[in-house]
CSV table of C-alpha atoms and ligand atoms in Angstrom, one decimal:
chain,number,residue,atom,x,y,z
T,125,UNK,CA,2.2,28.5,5.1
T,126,UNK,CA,4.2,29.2,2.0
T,127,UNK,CA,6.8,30.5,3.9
T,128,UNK,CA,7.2,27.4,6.1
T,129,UNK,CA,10.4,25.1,6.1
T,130,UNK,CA,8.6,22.5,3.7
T,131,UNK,CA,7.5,25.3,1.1
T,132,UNK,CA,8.4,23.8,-2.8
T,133,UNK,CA,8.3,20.9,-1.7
T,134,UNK,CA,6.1,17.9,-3.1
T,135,UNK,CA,4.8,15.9,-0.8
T,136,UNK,CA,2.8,12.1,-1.0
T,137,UNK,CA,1.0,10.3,1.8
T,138,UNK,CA,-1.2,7.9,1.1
T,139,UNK,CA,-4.4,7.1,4.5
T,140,UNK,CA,-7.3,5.2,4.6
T,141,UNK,CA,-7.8,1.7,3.5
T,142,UNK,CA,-8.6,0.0,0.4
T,143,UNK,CA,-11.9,-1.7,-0.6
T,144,UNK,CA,-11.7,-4.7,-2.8
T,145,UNK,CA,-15.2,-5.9,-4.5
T,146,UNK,CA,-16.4,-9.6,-4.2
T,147,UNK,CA,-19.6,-8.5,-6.3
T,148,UNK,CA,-21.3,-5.2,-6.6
T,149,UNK,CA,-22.5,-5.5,-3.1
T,150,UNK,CA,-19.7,-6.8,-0.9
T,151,UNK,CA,-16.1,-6.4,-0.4
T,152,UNK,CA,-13.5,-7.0,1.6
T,153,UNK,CA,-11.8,-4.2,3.7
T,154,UNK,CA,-9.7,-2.9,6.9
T,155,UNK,CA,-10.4,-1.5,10.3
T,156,UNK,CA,-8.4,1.9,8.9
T,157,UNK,CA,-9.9,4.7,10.1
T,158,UNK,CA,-8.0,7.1,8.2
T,159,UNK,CA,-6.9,9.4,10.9
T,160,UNK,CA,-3.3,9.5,11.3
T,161,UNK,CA,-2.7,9.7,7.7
T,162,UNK,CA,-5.2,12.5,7.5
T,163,UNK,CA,-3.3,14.2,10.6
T,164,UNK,CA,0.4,13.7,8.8
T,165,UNK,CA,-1.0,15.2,5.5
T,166,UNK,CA,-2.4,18.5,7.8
T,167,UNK,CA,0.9,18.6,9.4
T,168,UNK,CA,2.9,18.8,6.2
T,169,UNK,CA,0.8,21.6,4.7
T,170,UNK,CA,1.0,23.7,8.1
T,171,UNK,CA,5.0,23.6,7.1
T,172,UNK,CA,4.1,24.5,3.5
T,173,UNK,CA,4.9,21.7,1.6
T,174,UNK,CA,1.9,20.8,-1.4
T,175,UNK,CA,0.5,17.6,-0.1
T,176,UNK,CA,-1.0,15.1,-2.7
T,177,UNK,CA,-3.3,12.6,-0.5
T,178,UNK,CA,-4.7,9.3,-1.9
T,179,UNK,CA,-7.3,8.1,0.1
T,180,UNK,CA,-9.3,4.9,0.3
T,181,UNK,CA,-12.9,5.3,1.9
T,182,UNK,CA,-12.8,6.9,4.8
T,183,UNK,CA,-15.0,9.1,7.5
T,184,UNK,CA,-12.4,11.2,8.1
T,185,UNK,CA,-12.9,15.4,6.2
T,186,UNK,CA,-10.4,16.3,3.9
T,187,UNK,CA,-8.1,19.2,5.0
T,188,UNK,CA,-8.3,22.6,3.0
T,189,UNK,CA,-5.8,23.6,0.3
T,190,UNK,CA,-4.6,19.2,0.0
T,191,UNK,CA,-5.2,18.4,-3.9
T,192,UNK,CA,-6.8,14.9,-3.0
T,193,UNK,CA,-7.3,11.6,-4.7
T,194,UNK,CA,-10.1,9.3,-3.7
T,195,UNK,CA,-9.8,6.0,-4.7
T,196,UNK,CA,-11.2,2.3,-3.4
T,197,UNK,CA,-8.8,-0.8,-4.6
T,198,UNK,CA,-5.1,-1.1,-4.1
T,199,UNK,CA,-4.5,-0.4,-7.9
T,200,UNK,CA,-6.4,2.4,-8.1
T,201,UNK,CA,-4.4,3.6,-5.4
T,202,UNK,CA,-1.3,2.8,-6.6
T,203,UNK,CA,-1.8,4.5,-10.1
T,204,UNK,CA,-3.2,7.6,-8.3
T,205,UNK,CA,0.2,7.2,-6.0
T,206,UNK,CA,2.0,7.2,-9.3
T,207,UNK,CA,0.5,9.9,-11.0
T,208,UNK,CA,1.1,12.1,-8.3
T,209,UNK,CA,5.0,11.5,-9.5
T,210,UNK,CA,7.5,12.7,-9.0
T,211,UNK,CA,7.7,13.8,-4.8
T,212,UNK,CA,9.8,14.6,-2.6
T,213,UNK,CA,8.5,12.6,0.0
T,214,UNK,CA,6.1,10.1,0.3
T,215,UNK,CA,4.8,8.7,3.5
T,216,UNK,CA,2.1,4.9,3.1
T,217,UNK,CA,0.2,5.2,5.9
T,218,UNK,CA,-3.0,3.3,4.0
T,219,UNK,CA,-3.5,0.0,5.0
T,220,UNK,CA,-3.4,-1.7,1.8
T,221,UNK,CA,-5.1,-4.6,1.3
T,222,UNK,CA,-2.6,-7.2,0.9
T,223,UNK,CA,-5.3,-9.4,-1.3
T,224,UNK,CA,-8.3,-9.1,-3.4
T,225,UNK,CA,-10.6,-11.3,-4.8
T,226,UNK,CA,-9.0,-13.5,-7.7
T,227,UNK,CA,-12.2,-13.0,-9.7
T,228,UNK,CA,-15.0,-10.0,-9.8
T,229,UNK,CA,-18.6,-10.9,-10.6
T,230,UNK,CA,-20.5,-7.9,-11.9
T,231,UNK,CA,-23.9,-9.7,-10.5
T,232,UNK,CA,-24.9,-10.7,-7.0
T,233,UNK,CA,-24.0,-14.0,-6.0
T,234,UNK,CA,-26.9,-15.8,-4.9
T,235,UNK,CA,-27.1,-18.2,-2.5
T,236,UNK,CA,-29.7,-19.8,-4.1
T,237,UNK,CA,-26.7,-20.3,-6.8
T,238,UNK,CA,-24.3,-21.8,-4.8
T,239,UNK,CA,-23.6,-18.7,-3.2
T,240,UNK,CA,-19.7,-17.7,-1.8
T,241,UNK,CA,-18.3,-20.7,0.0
T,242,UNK,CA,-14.7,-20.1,-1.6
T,243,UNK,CA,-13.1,-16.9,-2.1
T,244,UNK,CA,-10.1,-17.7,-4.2
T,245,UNK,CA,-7.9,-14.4,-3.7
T,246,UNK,CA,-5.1,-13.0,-5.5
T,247,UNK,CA,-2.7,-10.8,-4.5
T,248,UNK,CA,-2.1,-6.9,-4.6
T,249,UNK,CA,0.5,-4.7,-6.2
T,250,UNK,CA,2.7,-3.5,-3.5
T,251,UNK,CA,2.3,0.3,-3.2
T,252,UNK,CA,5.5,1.4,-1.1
T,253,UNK,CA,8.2,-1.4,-2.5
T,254,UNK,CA,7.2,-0.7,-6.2
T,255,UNK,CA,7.9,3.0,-5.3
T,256,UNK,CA,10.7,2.8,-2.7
T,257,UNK,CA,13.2,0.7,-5.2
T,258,UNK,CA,12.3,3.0,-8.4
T,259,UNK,CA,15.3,3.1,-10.5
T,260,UNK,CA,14.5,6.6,-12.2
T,261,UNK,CA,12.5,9.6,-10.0
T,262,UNK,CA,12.4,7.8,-6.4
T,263,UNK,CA,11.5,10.3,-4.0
T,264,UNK,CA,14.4,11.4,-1.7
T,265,UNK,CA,12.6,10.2,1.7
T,266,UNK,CA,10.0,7.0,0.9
T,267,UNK,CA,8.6,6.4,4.7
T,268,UNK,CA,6.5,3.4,5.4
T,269,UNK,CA,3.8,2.1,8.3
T,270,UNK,CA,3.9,-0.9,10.0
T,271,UNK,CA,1.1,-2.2,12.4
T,272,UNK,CA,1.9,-4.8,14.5
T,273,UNK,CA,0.8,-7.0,17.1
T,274,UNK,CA,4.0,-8.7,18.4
T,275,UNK,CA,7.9,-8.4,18.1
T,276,UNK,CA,6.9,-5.0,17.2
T,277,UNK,CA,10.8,-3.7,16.7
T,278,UNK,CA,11.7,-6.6,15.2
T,279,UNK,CA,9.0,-7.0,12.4
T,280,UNK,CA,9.3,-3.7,11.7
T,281,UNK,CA,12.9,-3.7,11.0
T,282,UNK,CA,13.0,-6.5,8.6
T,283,UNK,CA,10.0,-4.7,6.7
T,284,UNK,CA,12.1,-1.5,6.3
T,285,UNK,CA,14.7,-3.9,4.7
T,286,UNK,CA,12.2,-5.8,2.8
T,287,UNK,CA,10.7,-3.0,1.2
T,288,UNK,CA,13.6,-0.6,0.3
T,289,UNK,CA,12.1,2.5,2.4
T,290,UNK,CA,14.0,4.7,4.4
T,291,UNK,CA,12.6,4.8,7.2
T,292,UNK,CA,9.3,2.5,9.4
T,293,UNK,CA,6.8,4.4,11.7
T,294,UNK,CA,5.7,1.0,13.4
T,295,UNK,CA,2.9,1.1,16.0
T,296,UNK,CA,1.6,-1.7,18.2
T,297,UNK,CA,-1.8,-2.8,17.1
T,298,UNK,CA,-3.2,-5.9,19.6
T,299,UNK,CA,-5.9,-6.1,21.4
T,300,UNK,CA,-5.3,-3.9,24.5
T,301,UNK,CA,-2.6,-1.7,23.1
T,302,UNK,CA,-3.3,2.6,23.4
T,303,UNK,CA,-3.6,2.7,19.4
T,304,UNK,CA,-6.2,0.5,18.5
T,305,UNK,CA,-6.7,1.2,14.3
T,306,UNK,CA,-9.9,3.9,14.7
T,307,UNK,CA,-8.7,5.9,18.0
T,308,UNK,CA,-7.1,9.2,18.8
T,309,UNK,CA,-4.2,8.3,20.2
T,310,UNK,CA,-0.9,6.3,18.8
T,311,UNK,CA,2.5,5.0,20.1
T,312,UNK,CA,4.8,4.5,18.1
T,313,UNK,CA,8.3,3.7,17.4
T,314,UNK,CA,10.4,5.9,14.4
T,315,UNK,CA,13.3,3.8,12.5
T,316,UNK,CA,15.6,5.7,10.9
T,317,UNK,CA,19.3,4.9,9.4
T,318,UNK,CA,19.8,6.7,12.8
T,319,UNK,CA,18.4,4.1,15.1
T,320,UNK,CA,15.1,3.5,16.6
T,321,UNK,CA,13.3,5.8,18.6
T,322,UNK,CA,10.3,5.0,20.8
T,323,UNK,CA,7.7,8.0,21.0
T,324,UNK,CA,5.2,8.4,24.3
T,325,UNK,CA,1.9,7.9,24.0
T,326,UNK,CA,0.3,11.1,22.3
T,327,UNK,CA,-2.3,12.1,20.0
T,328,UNK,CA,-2.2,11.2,16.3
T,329,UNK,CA,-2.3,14.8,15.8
T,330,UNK,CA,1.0,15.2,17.9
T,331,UNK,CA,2.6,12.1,16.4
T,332,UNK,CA,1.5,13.9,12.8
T,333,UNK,CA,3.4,17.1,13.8
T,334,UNK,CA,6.2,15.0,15.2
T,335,UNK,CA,6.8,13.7,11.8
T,336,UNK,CA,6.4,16.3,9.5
T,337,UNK,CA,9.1,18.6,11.7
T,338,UNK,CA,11.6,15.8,11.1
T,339,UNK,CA,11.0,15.2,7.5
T,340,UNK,CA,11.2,19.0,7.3
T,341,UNK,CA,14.8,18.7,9.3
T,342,UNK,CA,15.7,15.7,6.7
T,343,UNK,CA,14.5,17.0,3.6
T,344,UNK,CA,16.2,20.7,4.4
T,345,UNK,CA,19.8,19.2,4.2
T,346,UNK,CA,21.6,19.3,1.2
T,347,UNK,CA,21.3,16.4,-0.8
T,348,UNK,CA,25.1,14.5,-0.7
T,349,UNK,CA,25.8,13.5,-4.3
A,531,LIG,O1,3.6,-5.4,4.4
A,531,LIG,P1,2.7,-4.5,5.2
A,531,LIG,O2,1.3,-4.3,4.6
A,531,LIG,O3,2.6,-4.7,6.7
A,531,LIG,O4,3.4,-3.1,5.0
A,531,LIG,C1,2.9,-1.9,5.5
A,531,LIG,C2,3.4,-0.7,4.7
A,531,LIG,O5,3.4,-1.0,3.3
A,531,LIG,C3,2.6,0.5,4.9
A,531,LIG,O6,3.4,1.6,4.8
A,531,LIG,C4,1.6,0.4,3.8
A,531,LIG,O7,1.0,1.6,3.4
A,531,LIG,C5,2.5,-0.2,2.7
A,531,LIG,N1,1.8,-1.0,1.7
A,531,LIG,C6,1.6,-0.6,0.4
A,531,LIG,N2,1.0,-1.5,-0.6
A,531,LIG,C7,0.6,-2.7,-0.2
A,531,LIG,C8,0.8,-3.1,1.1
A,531,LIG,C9,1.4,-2.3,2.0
A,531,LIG,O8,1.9,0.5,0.0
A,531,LIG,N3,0.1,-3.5,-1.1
């Protein structure tokens, strides 16, 4: 809608996970399903913004009229995030892989070999702090995920601080809880500078919608220099 209250504006989200190779056949990877990143970049392009998504593998289709990047490892991700430079917003929802193998093979290990009885891992670039505490072209609102299993509130805070973004969509993942990564449905809690809210339970459609009307509220104020 390119009359929406998002139109001209550039927007990032990156979904999905990442996939990080052991040897061409295996990898290591994450139970995201994609879906509530897809949802948020739908949302945002309803409200007319131009939505650059990075995606790691998923099952999920792409939405229409989204100029999409699909990528598998956490760097590939993060130099398709930083091509897609410079945004106004930018929203990680991809669960990142927080390691990768230390060393690729580009055969098969074999048992027969030795096979895989250590994995020595190494770890991966940091998508959202590398962009949330850019000196030069940071985007005006960086917003970051955080999937948790206890002391929800708490974690989530201290991530927000840790990372340099400006505001923490956190959701409770454990066993048990009404967002299990894969499902339709999410709760989560919104930390702003303004406080913390906690959402009801609702589709990850609705949470989508939720968001992308308040980053349109946010980013439609005038910029205080
Ligand atoms: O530290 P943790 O992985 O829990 O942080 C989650 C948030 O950071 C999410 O927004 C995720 O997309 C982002 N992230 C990232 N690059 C990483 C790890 C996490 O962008 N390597």
């Amino acid at each position: 809608d390119a009359d929406g209250p998002l139109a001209g504006k550039r927007i990032l989200v990156t979904a999905g996970p990442t996939v990080e190779p052991i040897d061409p056949v295996r990898y290591i990877a994450n139970r995201s399903s994609g879906k509530q990143g897809y949802a948020i970049a739908a949302a945002l392009r309803n409200l007319g913004a131009d939505v650059i998504l990075v995606t790691g593998p998923t099952h999920e289709h792409i939405p229409a009229g989204i100029e999409t990047s699909r990528v598998d490892t956490a760097r590939e991700m993060m130099t398709a995030s930083q091509s897609a430079l410079p945004v106004d917003c930018a929203i990680f929802c991809a669960a990142v892989a927080d390691y990768r193998p230390a060393i690729e093979t580009t055969h098969k290990i074999k048992k027969e070999r030795g096979g895989l009885t250590d994995l020595p891992l190494t770890e991966n670039p940091d998508i959202l702090k590398s962009i949330a505490q850019l000196k030069d072209g940071r985007p005006q609102l960086v917003v970051g995920f955080a999937a948790e299993t206890d002391d929800v509130l708490g974690h989530a805070e201290a991530k927000m601080k840790r990372k340099g973004c400006d505001w923490i969509v956190a959701n409770d993942v454990s066993p048990g809880a009404s967002c299990a990564m894969g499902g339709s449905r999410n709760t989560v809690i919104l930390i702003t500078d303004q406080g913390d809210e906690t959402w009801p339970e609702m589709s990850k459609d609705d949470v989508a919608r939720g968001l992308a009307e308040r980053i349109a509220k946010t980013l439609s104020k005038p910029k205080i220099v």
